mmCIF file of C-alpha atoms in Angstrom:
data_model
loop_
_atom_site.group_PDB
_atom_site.id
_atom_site.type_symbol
_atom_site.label_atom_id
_atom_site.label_comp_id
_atom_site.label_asym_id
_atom_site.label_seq_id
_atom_site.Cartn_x
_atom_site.Cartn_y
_atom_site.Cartn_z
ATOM 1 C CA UNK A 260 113.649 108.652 89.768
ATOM 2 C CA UNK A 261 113.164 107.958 93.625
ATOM 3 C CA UNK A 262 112.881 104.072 94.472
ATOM 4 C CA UNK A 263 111.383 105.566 97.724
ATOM 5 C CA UNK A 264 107.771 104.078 98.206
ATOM 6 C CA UNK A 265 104.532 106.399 100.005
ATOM 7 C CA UNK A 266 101.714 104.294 101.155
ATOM 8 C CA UNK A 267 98.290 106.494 100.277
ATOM 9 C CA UNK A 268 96.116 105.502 102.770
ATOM 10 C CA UNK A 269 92.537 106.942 101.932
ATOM 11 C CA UNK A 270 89.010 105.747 101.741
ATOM 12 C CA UNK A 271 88.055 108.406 99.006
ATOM 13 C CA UNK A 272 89.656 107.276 95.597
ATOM 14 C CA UNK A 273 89.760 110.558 93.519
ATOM 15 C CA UNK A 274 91.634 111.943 96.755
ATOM 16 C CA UNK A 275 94.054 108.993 96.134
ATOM 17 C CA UNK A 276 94.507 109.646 92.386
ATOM 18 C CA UNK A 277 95.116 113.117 92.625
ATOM 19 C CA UNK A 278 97.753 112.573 95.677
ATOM 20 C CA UNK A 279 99.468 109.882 93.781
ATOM 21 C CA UNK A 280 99.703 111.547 90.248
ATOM 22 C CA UNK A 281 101.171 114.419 92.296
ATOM 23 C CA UNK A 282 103.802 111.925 94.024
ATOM 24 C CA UNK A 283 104.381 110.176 90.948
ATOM 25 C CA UNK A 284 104.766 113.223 89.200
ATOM 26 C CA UNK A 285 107.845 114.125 91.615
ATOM 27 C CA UNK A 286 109.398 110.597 91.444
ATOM 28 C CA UNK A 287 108.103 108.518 93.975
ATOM 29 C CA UNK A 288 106.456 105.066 93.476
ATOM 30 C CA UNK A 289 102.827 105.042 95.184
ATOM 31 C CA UNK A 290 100.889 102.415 97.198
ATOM 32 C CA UNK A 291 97.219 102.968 98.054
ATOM 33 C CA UNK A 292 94.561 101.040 100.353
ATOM 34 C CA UNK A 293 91.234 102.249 100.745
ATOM 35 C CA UNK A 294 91.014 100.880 104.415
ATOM 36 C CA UNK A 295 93.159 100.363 107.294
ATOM 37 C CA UNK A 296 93.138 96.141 106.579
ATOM 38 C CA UNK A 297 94.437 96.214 103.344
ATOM 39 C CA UNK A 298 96.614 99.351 104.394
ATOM 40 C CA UNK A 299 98.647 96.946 106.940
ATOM 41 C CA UNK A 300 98.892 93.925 104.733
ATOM 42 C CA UNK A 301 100.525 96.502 102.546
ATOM 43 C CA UNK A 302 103.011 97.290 104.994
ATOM 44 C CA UNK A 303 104.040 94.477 106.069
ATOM 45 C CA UNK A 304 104.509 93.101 102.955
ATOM 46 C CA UNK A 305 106.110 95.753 101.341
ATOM 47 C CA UNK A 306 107.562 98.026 103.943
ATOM 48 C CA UNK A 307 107.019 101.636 102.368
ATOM 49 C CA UNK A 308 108.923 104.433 103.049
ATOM 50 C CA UNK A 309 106.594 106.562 104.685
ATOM 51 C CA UNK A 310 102.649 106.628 104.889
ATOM 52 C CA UNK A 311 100.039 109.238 104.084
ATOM 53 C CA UNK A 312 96.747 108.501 106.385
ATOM 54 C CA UNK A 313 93.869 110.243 106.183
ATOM 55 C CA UNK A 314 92.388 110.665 109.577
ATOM 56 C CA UNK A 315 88.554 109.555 108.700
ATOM 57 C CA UNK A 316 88.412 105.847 108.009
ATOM 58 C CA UNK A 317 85.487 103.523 108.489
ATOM 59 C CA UNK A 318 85.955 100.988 110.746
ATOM 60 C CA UNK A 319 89.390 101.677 112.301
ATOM 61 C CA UNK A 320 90.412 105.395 111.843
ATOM 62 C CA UNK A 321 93.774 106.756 110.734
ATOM 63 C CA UNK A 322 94.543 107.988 114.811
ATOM 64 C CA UNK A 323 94.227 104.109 115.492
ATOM 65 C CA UNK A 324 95.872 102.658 112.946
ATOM 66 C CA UNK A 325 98.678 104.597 113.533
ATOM 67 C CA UNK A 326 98.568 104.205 117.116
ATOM 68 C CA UNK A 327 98.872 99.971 116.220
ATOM 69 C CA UNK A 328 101.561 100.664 113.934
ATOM 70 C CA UNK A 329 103.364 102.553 116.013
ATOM 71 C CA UNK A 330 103.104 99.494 118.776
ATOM 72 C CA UNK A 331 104.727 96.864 116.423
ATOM 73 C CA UNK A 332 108.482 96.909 116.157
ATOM 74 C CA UNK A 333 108.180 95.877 112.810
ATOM 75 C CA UNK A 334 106.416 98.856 111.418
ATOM 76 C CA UNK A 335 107.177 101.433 114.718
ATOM 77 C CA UNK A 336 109.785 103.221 112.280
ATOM 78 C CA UNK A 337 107.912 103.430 109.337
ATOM 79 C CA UNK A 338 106.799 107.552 109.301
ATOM 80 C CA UNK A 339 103.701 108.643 108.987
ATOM 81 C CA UNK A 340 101.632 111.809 107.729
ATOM 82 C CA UNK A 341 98.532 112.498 108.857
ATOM 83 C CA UNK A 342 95.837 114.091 106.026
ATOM 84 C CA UNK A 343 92.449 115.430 107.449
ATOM 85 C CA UNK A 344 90.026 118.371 106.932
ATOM 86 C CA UNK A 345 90.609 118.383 110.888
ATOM 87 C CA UNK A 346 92.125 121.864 111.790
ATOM 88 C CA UNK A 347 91.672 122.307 115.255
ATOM 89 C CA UNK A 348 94.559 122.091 117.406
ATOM 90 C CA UNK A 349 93.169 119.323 119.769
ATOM 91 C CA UNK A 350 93.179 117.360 116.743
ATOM 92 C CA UNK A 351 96.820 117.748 115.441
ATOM 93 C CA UNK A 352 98.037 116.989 119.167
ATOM 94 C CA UNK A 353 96.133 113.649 118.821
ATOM 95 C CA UNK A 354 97.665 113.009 115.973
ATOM 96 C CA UNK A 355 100.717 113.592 116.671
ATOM 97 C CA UNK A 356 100.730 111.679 120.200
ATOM 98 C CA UNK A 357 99.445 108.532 117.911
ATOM 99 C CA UNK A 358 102.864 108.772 116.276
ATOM 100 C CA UNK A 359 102.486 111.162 113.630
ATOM 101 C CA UNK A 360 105.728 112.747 112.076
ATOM 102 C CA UNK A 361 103.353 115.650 110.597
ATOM 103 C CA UNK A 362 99.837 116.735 110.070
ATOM 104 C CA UNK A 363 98.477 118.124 106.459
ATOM 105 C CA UNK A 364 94.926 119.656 106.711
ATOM 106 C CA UNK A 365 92.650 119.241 103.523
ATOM 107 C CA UNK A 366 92.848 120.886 101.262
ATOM 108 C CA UNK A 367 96.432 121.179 100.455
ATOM 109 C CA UNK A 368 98.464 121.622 97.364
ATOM 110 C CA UNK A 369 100.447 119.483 95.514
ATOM 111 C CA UNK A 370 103.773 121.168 96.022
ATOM 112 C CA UNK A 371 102.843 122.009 99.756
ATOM 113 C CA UNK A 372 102.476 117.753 100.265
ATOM 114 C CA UNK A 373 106.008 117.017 98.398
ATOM 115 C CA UNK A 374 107.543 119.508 100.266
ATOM 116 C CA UNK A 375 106.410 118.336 103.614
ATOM 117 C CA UNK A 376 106.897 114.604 102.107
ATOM 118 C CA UNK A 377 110.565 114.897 101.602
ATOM 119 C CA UNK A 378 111.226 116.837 104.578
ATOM 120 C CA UNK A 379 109.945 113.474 107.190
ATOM 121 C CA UNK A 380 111.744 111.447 105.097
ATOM 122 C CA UNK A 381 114.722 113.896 105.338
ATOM 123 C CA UNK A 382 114.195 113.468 109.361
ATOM 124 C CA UNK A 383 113.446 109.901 109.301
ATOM 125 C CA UNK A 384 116.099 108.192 107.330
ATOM 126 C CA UNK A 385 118.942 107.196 109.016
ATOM 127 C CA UNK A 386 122.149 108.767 108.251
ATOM 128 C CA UNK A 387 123.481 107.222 105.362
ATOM 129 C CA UNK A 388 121.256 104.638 103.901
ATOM 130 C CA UNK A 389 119.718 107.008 101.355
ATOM 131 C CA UNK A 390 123.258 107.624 100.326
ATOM 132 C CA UNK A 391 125.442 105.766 97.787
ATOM 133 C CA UNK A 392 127.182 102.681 99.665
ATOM 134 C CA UNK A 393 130.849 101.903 97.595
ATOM 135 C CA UNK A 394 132.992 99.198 99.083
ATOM 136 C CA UNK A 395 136.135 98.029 97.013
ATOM 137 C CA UNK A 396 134.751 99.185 93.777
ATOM 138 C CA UNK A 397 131.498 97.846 94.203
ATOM 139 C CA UNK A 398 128.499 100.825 94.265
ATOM 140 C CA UNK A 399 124.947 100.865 95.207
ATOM 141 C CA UNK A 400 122.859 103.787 94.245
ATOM 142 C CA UNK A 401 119.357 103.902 96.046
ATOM 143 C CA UNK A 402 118.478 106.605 94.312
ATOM 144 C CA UNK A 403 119.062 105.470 91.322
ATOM 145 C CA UNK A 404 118.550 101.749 92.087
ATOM 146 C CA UNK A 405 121.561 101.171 90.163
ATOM 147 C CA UNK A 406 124.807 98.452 90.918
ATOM 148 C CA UNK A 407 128.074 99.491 89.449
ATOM 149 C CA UNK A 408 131.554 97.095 89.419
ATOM 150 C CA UNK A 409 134.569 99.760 88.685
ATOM 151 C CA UNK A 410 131.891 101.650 86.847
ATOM 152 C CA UNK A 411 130.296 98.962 85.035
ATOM 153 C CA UNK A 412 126.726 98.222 85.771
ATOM 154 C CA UNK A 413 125.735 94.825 86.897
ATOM 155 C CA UNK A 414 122.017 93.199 86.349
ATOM 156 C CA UNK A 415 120.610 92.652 89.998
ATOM 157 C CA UNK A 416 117.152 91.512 90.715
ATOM 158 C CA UNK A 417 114.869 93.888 92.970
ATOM 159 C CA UNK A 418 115.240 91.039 95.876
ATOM 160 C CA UNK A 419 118.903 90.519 95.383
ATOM 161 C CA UNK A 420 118.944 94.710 95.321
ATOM 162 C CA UNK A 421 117.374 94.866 98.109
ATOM 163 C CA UNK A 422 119.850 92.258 99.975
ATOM 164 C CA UNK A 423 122.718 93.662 98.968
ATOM 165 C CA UNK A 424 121.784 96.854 100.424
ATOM 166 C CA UNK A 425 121.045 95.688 103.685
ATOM 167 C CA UNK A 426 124.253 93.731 103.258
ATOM 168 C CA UNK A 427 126.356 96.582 102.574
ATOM 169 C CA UNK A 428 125.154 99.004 104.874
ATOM 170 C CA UNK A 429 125.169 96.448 108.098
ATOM 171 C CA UNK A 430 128.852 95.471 106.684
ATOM 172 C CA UNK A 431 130.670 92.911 109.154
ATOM 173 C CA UNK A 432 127.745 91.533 110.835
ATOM 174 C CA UNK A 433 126.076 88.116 110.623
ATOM 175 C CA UNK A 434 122.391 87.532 110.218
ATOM 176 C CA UNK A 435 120.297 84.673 110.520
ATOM 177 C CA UNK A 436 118.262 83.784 107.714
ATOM 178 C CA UNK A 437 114.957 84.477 109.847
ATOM 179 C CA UNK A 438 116.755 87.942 110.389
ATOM 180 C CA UNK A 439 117.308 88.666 106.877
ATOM 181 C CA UNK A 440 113.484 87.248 105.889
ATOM 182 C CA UNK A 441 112.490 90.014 108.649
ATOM 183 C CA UNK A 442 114.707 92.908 107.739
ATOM 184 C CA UNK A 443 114.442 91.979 103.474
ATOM 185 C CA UNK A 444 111.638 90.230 102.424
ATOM 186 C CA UNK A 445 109.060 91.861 105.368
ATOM 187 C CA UNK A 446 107.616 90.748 108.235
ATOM 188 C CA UNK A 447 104.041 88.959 107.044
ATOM 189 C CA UNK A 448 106.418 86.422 104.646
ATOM 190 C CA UNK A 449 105.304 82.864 104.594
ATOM 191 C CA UNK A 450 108.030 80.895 102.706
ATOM 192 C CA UNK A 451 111.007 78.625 104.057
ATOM 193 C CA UNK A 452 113.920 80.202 105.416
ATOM 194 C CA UNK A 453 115.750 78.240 102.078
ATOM 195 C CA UNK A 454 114.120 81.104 100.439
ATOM 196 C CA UNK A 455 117.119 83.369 101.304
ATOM 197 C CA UNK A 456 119.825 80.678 100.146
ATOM 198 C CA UNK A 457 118.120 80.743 96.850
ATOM 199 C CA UNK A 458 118.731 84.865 96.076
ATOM 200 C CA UNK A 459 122.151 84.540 97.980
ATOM 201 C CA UNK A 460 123.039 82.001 95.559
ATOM 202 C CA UNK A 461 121.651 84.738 92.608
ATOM 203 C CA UNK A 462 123.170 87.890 94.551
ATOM 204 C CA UNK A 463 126.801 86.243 94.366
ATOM 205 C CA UNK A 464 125.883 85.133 90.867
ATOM 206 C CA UNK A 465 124.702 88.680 89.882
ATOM 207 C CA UNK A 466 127.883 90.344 91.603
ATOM 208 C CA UNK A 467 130.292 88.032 89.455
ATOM 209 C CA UNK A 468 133.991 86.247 90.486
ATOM 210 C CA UNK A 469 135.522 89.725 91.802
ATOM 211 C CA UNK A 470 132.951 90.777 94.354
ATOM 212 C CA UNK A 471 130.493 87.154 95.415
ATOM 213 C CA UNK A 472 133.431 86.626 98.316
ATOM 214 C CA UNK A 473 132.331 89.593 99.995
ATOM 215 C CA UNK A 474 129.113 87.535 100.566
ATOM 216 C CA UNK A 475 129.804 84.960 103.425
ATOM 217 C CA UNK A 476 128.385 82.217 104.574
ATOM 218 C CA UNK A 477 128.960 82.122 108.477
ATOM 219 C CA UNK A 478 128.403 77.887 109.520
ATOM 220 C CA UNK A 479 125.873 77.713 112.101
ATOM 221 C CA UNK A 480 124.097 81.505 111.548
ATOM 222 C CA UNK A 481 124.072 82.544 108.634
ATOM 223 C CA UNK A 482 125.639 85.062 106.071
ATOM 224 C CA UNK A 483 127.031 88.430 106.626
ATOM 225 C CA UNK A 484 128.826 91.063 103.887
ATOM 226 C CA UNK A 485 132.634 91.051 105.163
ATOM 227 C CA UNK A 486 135.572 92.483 103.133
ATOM 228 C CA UNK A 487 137.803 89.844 105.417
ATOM 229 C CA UNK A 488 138.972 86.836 104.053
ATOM 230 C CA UNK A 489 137.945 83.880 105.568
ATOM 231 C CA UNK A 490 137.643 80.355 104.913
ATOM 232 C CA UNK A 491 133.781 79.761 104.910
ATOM 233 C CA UNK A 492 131.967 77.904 102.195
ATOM 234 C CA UNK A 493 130.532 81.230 99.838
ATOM 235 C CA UNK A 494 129.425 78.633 97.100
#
């Protein structure tokens, strides 16, 4: 199974049921808003992995919505596929200038969606990050949302997951704990900053005596994910 998330962004809810059994069907875990309001609270809260928008929305369309998320740095690199019964070419340029990454015209088939689904997310994800991440023994499978030690698995929360795979893949650099509430948690969170000592305290638990030193607590930042020994406090 994928851990990848797809945002289905449509006012018509058998259109969303039939796009998300087809998604789900393939492996992906599926978001859906019926409106462009509770399609951004979505985001931001949950930062999926791409976005399917249908074009005709009341009240804010799909062209604008994208156009907004597209302005905020926050959400800018989140992909997007447009759905409409739109096929003129006017219309797909639109699209596409909003910030589209590609443009499906109703109707479509199921396989014809995935295809075009895994091939922006192909394009989009950063070389790497969709990859297994081992350091020293320690392995993190996004795919398979799994963390191994030597081979053995360890138990890991879906926050402290998440952390650690930020961690590992921006190895060596510190982050603030307002950087790590941005880039982990989302950027529409409203809890203390202490928030993030709390799962770094359960993400060195989870990772056990061999591996919670590659955790760090840098004195006056923050915390980065350093294979260097060093003398800060990682209690």
């Amino acid at each position: 199974m994928s851990s990848r998330s797809i945002l289905i962004v449509d006012d018509e809810a058998p259109i969303r049921e039939v796009i998300a059994a087809a998604l789900e069907m393939a492996g992906y875990r599926t978001l859906e808003a019926s409106n462009a309001q509770d399609a951004h609270s979505i985001v931001v809260d949950q930062k999926p992995d791409l976005i399917l928008l249908d074009w005709m929305m009341p009240q804010v369309s799909g062209v604008e919505f994208a156009r907004r998320l597209k302005r905020d740095p926050l959400t800018a690199e989140i992909p997007i596929i447009m759905l409409t019964a739109k096929g003129e070419e006017d219309h797909k340029i639109t699209g596409l200038e909003a910030g589209a990454d590609d443009y499906i015209t109703k109707p479509f088939s199921p396989r014809e969606l995935v295809a075009r689904l895994k091939a922006v997310l192909r394009r989009s994800t950063p070389a790497g990050i969709d990859e297994p991440i081992e350091i020293n023994g320690l392995k993190l499978d996004p795919n398979s949302h799994r963390i191994t030690a030597h081979g053995d698995e360890l138990s890991m929360g879906p926050t402290e997951f998440r952390l650690l795979q930020f961690f590992m893949s921006h190895a060596e650099r510190a982050y603030t704990r307002g950087q790590l509430l941005d880039q982990v948690w989302g950027g529409n969170v409203y809890v203390d900053e202490r928030t993030v000592d709390v799962h770094i305290r359960r993400l060195r638990k989870g990772l056990g005596d061999e591996f919670k030193s590659l955790i760090q607590t840098v004195r006056g930042t923050g915390y980065r994910f350093s294979t260097k020994v060093t003398e800060t406090d990682n209690s």
